[in-house]
């Protein structure tokens, strides 16, 4: 099942993509795709609905983040050995954990905005995990029981802020628009093997990142289990699981985003994002 939220920013409605790729409205069934809707019982009820019976949405509306009221936006760093190598860093022995600000959340095709004074804004295509049930001290074997689905995340990062301005990584990760999520939230039964998904990212039509989740250092199950030992995971939390090689910082010469660039990125079975890079402007 592919769940979406569509419409103007702040006015999104819940929907789903049917088997023919058509957008269907869910607002007559649920209020939103939130913690209540992500609960295992709620997802099972949605799955049983005849999707063709739902109202068809005409046109091509904007997609927003595919879940409402994200609680925590947790990220795992250097989770692909080849990405760690291009960064000149050893593969971590335990997951590297940092947070993105909730205010960084962005629709999958909304513009990515360069912060004021940005010199080194970079891209990172990542598999996102969406938590569907409260998780504390869960085992790797049981981790799947707490996952509502998966999505595409672009962990946009300002490398100067992240690495050259002191302190933790967070301030290079949490700028406005630095967290595009979506287009869809795909429930686990629609994914054959989450540890065998192709990822890609193109900049101005040129392939920059090519990877597969099979090369993750820490698997989805390991990440969920590990995090649940340090914090309670709540329904609606999003976990970005790391990026494959090909980021701008790792290229020779380095290449960072500038106004007018276009990004296209996606994960097999989870959909695609397309975004334009724009200069900073104040929110309305």
mmCIF file of C-alpha atoms in Angstrom:
data_model
loop_
_atom_site.group_PDB
_atom_site.id
_atom_site.type_symbol
_atom_site.label_atom_id
_atom_site.label_comp_id
_atom_site.label_asym_id
_atom_site.label_seq_id
_atom_site.Cartn_x
_atom_site.Cartn_y
_atom_site.Cartn_z
ATOM 1 C CA UNK A 1 0.000 0.000 0.000
ATOM 2 C CA UNK A 2 1.354 3.409 -1.021
ATOM 3 C CA UNK A 3 0.084 6.179 1.240
ATOM 4 C CA UNK A 4 0.432 9.868 0.398
ATOM 5 C CA UNK A 5 -0.620 13.317 1.545
ATOM 6 C CA UNK A 6 -1.529 15.742 -1.210
ATOM 7 C CA UNK A 7 -2.488 19.386 -1.545
ATOM 8 C CA UNK A 8 -1.174 22.812 -0.596
ATOM 9 C CA UNK A 9 1.387 23.071 2.234
ATOM 10 C CA UNK A 10 -0.405 22.844 5.561
ATOM 11 C CA UNK A 11 -3.655 21.772 3.854
ATOM 12 C CA UNK A 12 -2.702 18.255 2.763
ATOM 13 C CA UNK A 13 -5.293 15.488 2.574
ATOM 14 C CA UNK A 14 -4.637 11.759 3.045
ATOM 15 C CA UNK A 15 -4.603 9.556 -0.025
ATOM 16 C CA UNK A 16 -3.209 6.412 -1.559
ATOM 17 C CA UNK A 17 -1.866 5.308 -4.910
ATOM 18 C CA UNK A 18 -3.893 2.414 -6.329
ATOM 19 C CA UNK A 19 -2.575 -0.538 -8.330
ATOM 20 C CA UNK A 20 -2.929 1.437 -11.560
ATOM 21 C CA UNK A 21 -0.911 4.334 -10.197
ATOM 22 C CA UNK A 22 -3.941 6.573 -9.715
ATOM 23 C CA UNK A 23 -4.308 8.887 -6.720
ATOM 24 C CA UNK A 24 -7.303 8.099 -4.487
ATOM 25 C CA UNK A 25 -8.678 10.260 -1.686
ATOM 26 C CA UNK A 26 -8.721 8.803 1.849
ATOM 27 C CA UNK A 27 -10.181 11.793 3.674
ATOM 28 C CA UNK A 28 -13.566 10.074 3.954
ATOM 29 C CA UNK A 29 -11.930 7.186 5.801
ATOM 30 C CA UNK A 30 -9.233 8.768 7.985
ATOM 31 C CA UNK A 31 -8.540 12.320 9.115
ATOM 32 C CA UNK A 32 -4.855 12.177 8.212
ATOM 33 C CA UNK A 33 -1.891 9.843 7.935
ATOM 34 C CA UNK A 34 -0.800 10.272 11.532
ATOM 35 C CA UNK A 35 0.161 8.129 14.507
ATOM 36 C CA UNK A 36 -3.351 6.678 14.779
ATOM 37 C CA UNK A 37 -3.455 5.739 11.102
ATOM 38 C CA UNK A 38 0.019 4.170 11.267
ATOM 39 C CA UNK A 39 -0.928 1.712 14.019
ATOM 40 C CA UNK A 40 -0.800 -1.909 12.805
ATOM 41 C CA UNK A 41 -4.578 -2.430 13.215
ATOM 42 C CA UNK A 42 -5.351 0.782 11.360
ATOM 43 C CA UNK A 43 -3.080 -0.122 8.455
ATOM 44 C CA UNK A 44 -4.720 -3.543 8.190
ATOM 45 C CA UNK A 45 -8.145 -1.885 7.969
ATOM 46 C CA UNK A 46 -6.944 0.442 5.214
ATOM 47 C CA UNK A 47 -5.478 -2.485 3.310
ATOM 48 C CA UNK A 48 -8.868 -4.245 3.288
ATOM 49 C CA UNK A 49 -10.636 -1.309 1.645
ATOM 50 C CA UNK A 50 -11.352 -1.754 -2.074
ATOM 51 C CA UNK A 51 -9.063 0.982 -3.318
ATOM 52 C CA UNK A 52 -11.032 1.460 -6.544
ATOM 53 C CA UNK A 53 -14.051 2.414 -4.427
ATOM 54 C CA UNK A 54 -12.252 5.512 -3.150
ATOM 55 C CA UNK A 55 -12.756 8.860 -4.949
ATOM 56 C CA UNK A 56 -10.280 9.467 -7.743
ATOM 57 C CA UNK A 57 -8.244 12.673 -7.446
ATOM 58 C CA UNK A 58 -7.952 14.480 -10.761
ATOM 59 C CA UNK A 59 -4.999 16.489 -11.981
ATOM 60 C CA UNK A 60 -1.493 16.469 -10.547
ATOM 61 C CA UNK A 61 -1.636 17.898 -7.038
ATOM 62 C CA UNK A 62 1.441 18.589 -4.976
ATOM 63 C CA UNK A 63 2.573 15.799 -2.634
ATOM 64 C CA UNK A 64 3.586 16.696 0.890
ATOM 65 C CA UNK A 65 5.490 14.666 3.467
ATOM 66 C CA UNK A 66 3.533 11.373 3.460
ATOM 67 C CA UNK A 67 2.845 11.415 7.197
ATOM 68 C CA UNK A 68 1.605 14.164 9.487
ATOM 69 C CA UNK A 69 3.010 15.303 12.815
ATOM 70 C CA UNK A 70 6.438 13.681 12.581
ATOM 71 C CA UNK A 71 7.720 13.330 16.132
ATOM 72 C CA UNK A 72 11.443 12.703 15.736
ATOM 73 C CA UNK A 73 13.606 12.905 12.616
ATOM 74 C CA UNK A 74 16.506 10.588 13.442
ATOM 75 C CA UNK A 75 19.464 9.953 11.145
ATOM 76 C CA UNK A 76 22.214 7.356 10.914
ATOM 77 C CA UNK A 77 25.581 8.576 9.624
ATOM 78 C CA UNK A 78 28.217 6.754 7.565
ATOM 79 C CA UNK A 79 26.085 3.625 7.214
ATOM 80 C CA UNK A 80 27.529 2.537 3.857
ATOM 81 C CA UNK A 81 31.155 1.397 3.939
ATOM 82 C CA UNK A 82 31.942 2.933 0.548
ATOM 83 C CA UNK A 83 30.472 6.287 1.629
ATOM 84 C CA UNK A 84 32.589 6.225 4.799
ATOM 85 C CA UNK A 85 35.637 5.568 2.613
ATOM 86 C CA UNK A 86 34.895 8.506 0.296
ATOM 87 C CA UNK A 87 34.546 10.683 3.401
ATOM 88 C CA UNK A 88 37.983 9.549 4.579
ATOM 89 C CA UNK A 89 36.522 7.996 7.725
ATOM 90 C CA UNK A 90 36.598 4.452 9.126
ATOM 91 C CA UNK A 91 33.434 2.363 9.070
ATOM 92 C CA UNK A 92 31.699 2.872 12.424
ATOM 93 C CA UNK A 93 31.556 0.039 14.956
ATOM 94 C CA UNK A 94 28.190 1.261 16.233
ATOM 95 C CA UNK A 95 25.568 3.384 14.457
ATOM 96 C CA UNK A 96 26.329 7.112 14.394
ATOM 97 C CA UNK A 97 23.143 8.879 15.494
ATOM 98 C CA UNK A 98 22.144 12.513 14.954
ATOM 99 C CA UNK A 99 18.895 14.443 14.539
ATOM 100 C CA UNK A 100 17.400 16.672 11.870
ATOM 101 C CA UNK A 101 15.122 19.487 12.989
ATOM 102 C CA UNK A 102 11.427 18.851 12.373
ATOM 103 C CA UNK A 103 11.331 22.296 10.733
ATOM 104 C CA UNK A 104 13.584 20.874 7.985
ATOM 105 C CA UNK A 105 10.758 18.644 6.701
ATOM 106 C CA UNK A 106 9.903 19.314 3.071
ATOM 107 C CA UNK A 107 7.623 17.870 0.427
ATOM 108 C CA UNK A 108 9.336 15.496 -2.014
ATOM 109 C CA UNK A 109 9.154 17.895 -4.968
ATOM 110 C CA UNK A 110 9.259 21.191 -3.075
ATOM 111 C CA UNK A 111 12.285 23.442 -3.703
ATOM 112 C CA UNK A 112 15.440 22.891 -1.651
ATOM 113 C CA UNK A 113 16.523 26.268 -0.275
ATOM 114 C CA UNK A 114 20.157 27.218 0.249
ATOM 115 C CA UNK A 115 20.660 28.806 3.680
ATOM 116 C CA UNK A 116 22.166 32.274 3.897
ATOM 117 C CA UNK A 117 25.918 32.148 3.341
ATOM 118 C CA UNK A 118 25.868 28.502 2.271
ATOM 119 C CA UNK A 119 29.103 27.323 0.678
ATOM 120 C CA UNK A 120 28.840 23.530 0.801
ATOM 121 C CA UNK A 121 25.238 22.315 0.595
ATOM 122 C CA UNK A 122 25.215 18.634 -0.389
ATOM 123 C CA UNK A 123 22.789 15.826 -1.233
ATOM 124 C CA UNK A 124 22.206 12.352 0.265
ATOM 125 C CA UNK A 125 19.570 9.900 -0.981
ATOM 126 C CA UNK A 126 18.488 7.618 1.881
ATOM 127 C CA UNK A 127 16.012 4.915 2.805
ATOM 128 C CA UNK A 128 13.621 6.215 5.453
ATOM 129 C CA UNK A 129 11.938 4.037 8.093
ATOM 130 C CA UNK A 130 8.573 5.162 9.492
ATOM 131 C CA UNK A 131 7.750 3.871 12.974
ATOM 132 C CA UNK A 132 4.200 2.618 13.522
ATOM 133 C CA UNK A 133 4.200 1.352 17.126
ATOM 134 C CA UNK A 134 5.896 2.431 20.352
ATOM 135 C CA UNK A 135 9.277 0.700 20.609
ATOM 136 C CA UNK A 136 11.454 0.277 23.692
ATOM 137 C CA UNK A 137 14.316 -2.223 23.941
ATOM 138 C CA UNK A 138 13.121 -4.289 20.989
ATOM 139 C CA UNK A 139 15.141 -7.169 19.572
ATOM 140 C CA UNK A 140 16.368 -7.290 15.999
ATOM 141 C CA UNK A 141 14.059 -10.260 15.415
ATOM 142 C CA UNK A 142 11.026 -8.219 16.493
ATOM 143 C CA UNK A 143 12.011 -4.892 14.934
ATOM 144 C CA UNK A 144 9.758 -5.373 11.890
ATOM 145 C CA UNK A 145 6.684 -5.365 14.153
ATOM 146 C CA UNK A 146 7.269 -1.682 14.923
ATOM 147 C CA UNK A 147 7.702 -0.446 11.344
ATOM 148 C CA UNK A 148 4.732 1.117 9.529
ATOM 149 C CA UNK A 149 6.573 1.517 6.257
ATOM 150 C CA UNK A 150 9.391 2.985 4.244
ATOM 151 C CA UNK A 151 9.973 6.151 2.241
ATOM 152 C CA UNK A 152 12.585 8.185 0.363
ATOM 153 C CA UNK A 153 14.581 10.814 2.272
ATOM 154 C CA UNK A 154 17.051 13.369 0.952
ATOM 155 C CA UNK A 155 19.325 14.181 3.900
ATOM 156 C CA UNK A 156 20.387 17.580 2.538
ATOM 157 C CA UNK A 157 23.494 18.745 4.415
ATOM 158 C CA UNK A 158 25.531 21.943 4.635
ATOM 159 C CA UNK A 159 29.035 20.496 5.074
ATOM 160 C CA UNK A 160 30.687 23.680 6.357
ATOM 161 C CA UNK A 161 28.056 23.984 9.069
ATOM 162 C CA UNK A 162 28.282 20.260 9.785
ATOM 163 C CA UNK A 163 32.043 19.802 9.944
ATOM 164 C CA UNK A 164 33.787 23.178 10.201
ATOM 165 C CA UNK A 165 31.696 25.197 12.636
ATOM 166 C CA UNK A 166 32.297 23.200 15.822
ATOM 167 C CA UNK A 167 29.919 21.050 17.830
ATOM 168 C CA UNK A 168 27.742 18.244 16.520
ATOM 169 C CA UNK A 169 26.545 17.507 12.985
ATOM 170 C CA UNK A 170 23.008 18.712 13.681
ATOM 171 C CA UNK A 171 23.395 22.345 12.627
ATOM 172 C CA UNK A 172 24.513 21.291 9.145
ATOM 173 C CA UNK A 173 21.483 19.035 8.822
ATOM 174 C CA UNK A 174 18.503 20.986 10.126
ATOM 175 C CA UNK A 175 18.181 24.028 7.863
ATOM 176 C CA UNK A 176 14.767 24.793 6.395
ATOM 177 C CA UNK A 177 13.851 22.425 3.489
ATOM 178 C CA UNK A 178 16.774 20.097 4.285
ATOM 179 C CA UNK A 179 14.472 17.123 4.887
ATOM 180 C CA UNK A 180 12.490 16.196 1.752
ATOM 181 C CA UNK A 181 10.458 13.040 2.520
ATOM 182 C CA UNK A 182 8.278 11.018 0.152
ATOM 183 C CA UNK A 183 6.516 10.873 -2.219
ATOM 184 C CA UNK A 184 4.963 7.773 -0.675
ATOM 185 C CA UNK A 185 4.930 5.815 2.547
ATOM 186 C CA UNK A 186 5.064 2.191 1.371
ATOM 187 C CA UNK A 187 3.910 -0.477 3.807
ATOM 188 C CA UNK A 188 6.227 -3.458 4.347
ATOM 189 C CA UNK A 189 4.112 -6.065 2.570
ATOM 190 C CA UNK A 190 4.709 -4.220 -0.707
ATOM 191 C CA UNK A 191 8.484 -4.555 -0.386
ATOM 192 C CA UNK A 192 10.023 -7.942 -1.134
ATOM 193 C CA UNK A 193 13.356 -7.292 0.604
ATOM 194 C CA UNK A 194 14.156 -3.968 2.239
ATOM 195 C CA UNK A 195 17.839 -4.955 2.275
ATOM 196 C CA UNK A 196 17.937 -5.196 -1.515
ATOM 197 C CA UNK A 197 16.654 -1.870 -2.824
ATOM 198 C CA UNK A 198 18.429 0.223 -5.449
ATOM 199 C CA UNK A 199 18.986 3.920 -4.656
ATOM 200 C CA UNK A 200 19.963 6.687 -7.084
ATOM 201 C CA UNK A 201 20.417 10.443 -7.296
ATOM 202 C CA UNK A 202 20.951 12.663 -10.325
ATOM 203 C CA UNK A 203 22.122 16.280 -10.374
ATOM 204 C CA UNK A 204 21.094 18.218 -13.483
ATOM 205 C CA UNK A 205 20.479 14.908 -15.251
ATOM 206 C CA UNK A 206 23.879 13.413 -14.365
ATOM 207 C CA UNK A 207 24.019 10.333 -12.138
ATOM 208 C CA UNK A 208 25.830 11.105 -8.893
ATOM 209 C CA UNK A 209 24.774 8.335 -6.509
ATOM 210 C CA UNK A 210 24.141 4.682 -7.236
ATOM 211 C CA UNK A 211 23.754 2.203 -4.398
ATOM 212 C CA UNK A 212 21.825 -0.667 -2.882
ATOM 213 C CA UNK A 213 20.619 -1.190 0.681
ATOM 214 C CA UNK A 214 22.402 -4.560 0.690
ATOM 215 C CA UNK A 215 25.641 -2.674 1.412
ATOM 216 C CA UNK A 216 24.371 -0.961 4.557
ATOM 217 C CA UNK A 217 26.699 -1.557 7.502
ATOM 218 C CA UNK A 218 23.765 -1.722 9.921
ATOM 219 C CA UNK A 219 20.511 -3.206 8.651
ATOM 220 C CA UNK A 220 17.026 -1.790 9.161
ATOM 221 C CA UNK A 221 16.374 -4.298 11.947
ATOM 222 C CA UNK A 222 19.663 -3.491 13.662
ATOM 223 C CA UNK A 223 18.992 0.249 13.485
ATOM 224 C CA UNK A 224 15.494 0.048 14.977
ATOM 225 C CA UNK A 225 16.665 -2.283 17.741
ATOM 226 C CA UNK A 226 19.723 -0.130 18.498
ATOM 227 C CA UNK A 227 17.824 3.168 18.654
ATOM 228 C CA UNK A 228 15.134 1.671 20.896
ATOM 229 C CA UNK A 229 17.795 1.110 23.551
ATOM 230 C CA UNK A 230 18.617 4.834 23.694
ATOM 231 C CA UNK A 231 15.226 6.476 23.126
ATOM 232 C CA UNK A 232 11.595 5.488 22.907
ATOM 233 C CA UNK A 233 10.548 5.318 19.274
ATOM 234 C CA UNK A 234 7.021 6.607 18.769
ATOM 235 C CA UNK A 235 4.536 6.212 15.897
ATOM 236 C CA UNK A 236 5.328 8.831 13.294
ATOM 237 C CA UNK A 237 9.058 8.962 13.971
ATOM 238 C CA UNK A 238 11.186 8.923 10.804
ATOM 239 C CA UNK A 239 14.635 7.326 10.636
ATOM 240 C CA UNK A 240 16.995 8.090 7.729
ATOM 241 C CA UNK A 241 19.374 5.164 7.392
ATOM 242 C CA UNK A 242 22.451 6.574 5.654
ATOM 243 C CA UNK A 243 23.554 7.239 2.090
ATOM 244 C CA UNK A 244 25.616 5.391 -0.546
ATOM 245 C CA UNK A 245 28.703 6.990 -2.150
ATOM 246 C CA UNK A 246 28.573 9.842 -4.621
ATOM 247 C CA UNK A 247 27.878 12.866 -2.424
ATOM 248 C CA UNK A 248 29.302 16.202 -3.481
ATOM 249 C CA UNK A 249 31.802 16.329 -0.621
ATOM 250 C CA UNK A 250 33.375 13.043 -1.751
ATOM 251 C CA UNK A 251 33.849 13.982 -5.391
ATOM 252 C CA UNK A 252 37.106 15.182 -6.928
ATOM 253 C CA UNK A 253 36.767 18.077 -7.393
ATOM 254 C CA UNK A 254 34.065 18.582 -4.814
ATOM 255 C CA UNK A 255 30.695 19.724 -6.131
ATOM 256 C CA UNK A 256 28.083 21.464 -4.022
ATOM 257 C CA UNK A 257 24.588 22.695 -4.792
ATOM 258 C CA UNK A 258 23.931 26.112 -6.278
ATOM 259 C CA UNK A 259 20.859 28.075 -7.267
ATOM 260 C CA UNK A 260 19.188 26.611 -10.354
ATOM 261 C CA UNK A 261 20.408 23.048 -9.878
ATOM 262 C CA UNK A 262 17.846 20.250 -10.147
ATOM 263 C CA UNK A 263 17.808 17.028 -8.156
ATOM 264 C CA UNK A 264 16.141 13.745 -9.111
ATOM 265 C CA UNK A 265 16.395 10.863 -6.668
ATOM 266 C CA UNK A 266 14.563 7.732 -5.690
ATOM 267 C CA UNK A 267 14.516 4.185 -4.394
ATOM 268 C CA UNK A 268 13.141 1.139 -6.214
ATOM 269 C CA UNK A 269 9.492 0.666 -5.255
ATOM 270 C CA UNK A 270 9.387 3.784 -3.067
ATOM 271 C CA UNK A 271 8.978 6.484 -5.691
ATOM 272 C CA UNK A 272 10.984 9.473 -6.816
ATOM 273 C CA UNK A 273 11.652 13.056 -5.774
ATOM 274 C CA UNK A 274 12.412 15.982 -8.080
ATOM 275 C CA UNK A 275 13.438 19.330 -6.651
ATOM 276 C CA UNK A 276 14.869 22.645 -7.769
ATOM 277 C CA UNK A 277 17.544 24.375 -5.690
ATOM 278 C CA UNK A 278 16.683 27.972 -4.852
ATOM 279 C CA UNK A 279 18.229 30.838 -2.895
ATOM 280 C CA UNK A 280 17.149 31.496 0.691
ATOM 281 C CA UNK A 281 13.976 33.471 1.217
ATOM 282 C CA UNK A 282 11.988 34.229 4.318
ATOM 283 C CA UNK A 283 8.946 32.092 5.024
ATOM 284 C CA UNK A 284 5.598 33.776 4.426
#
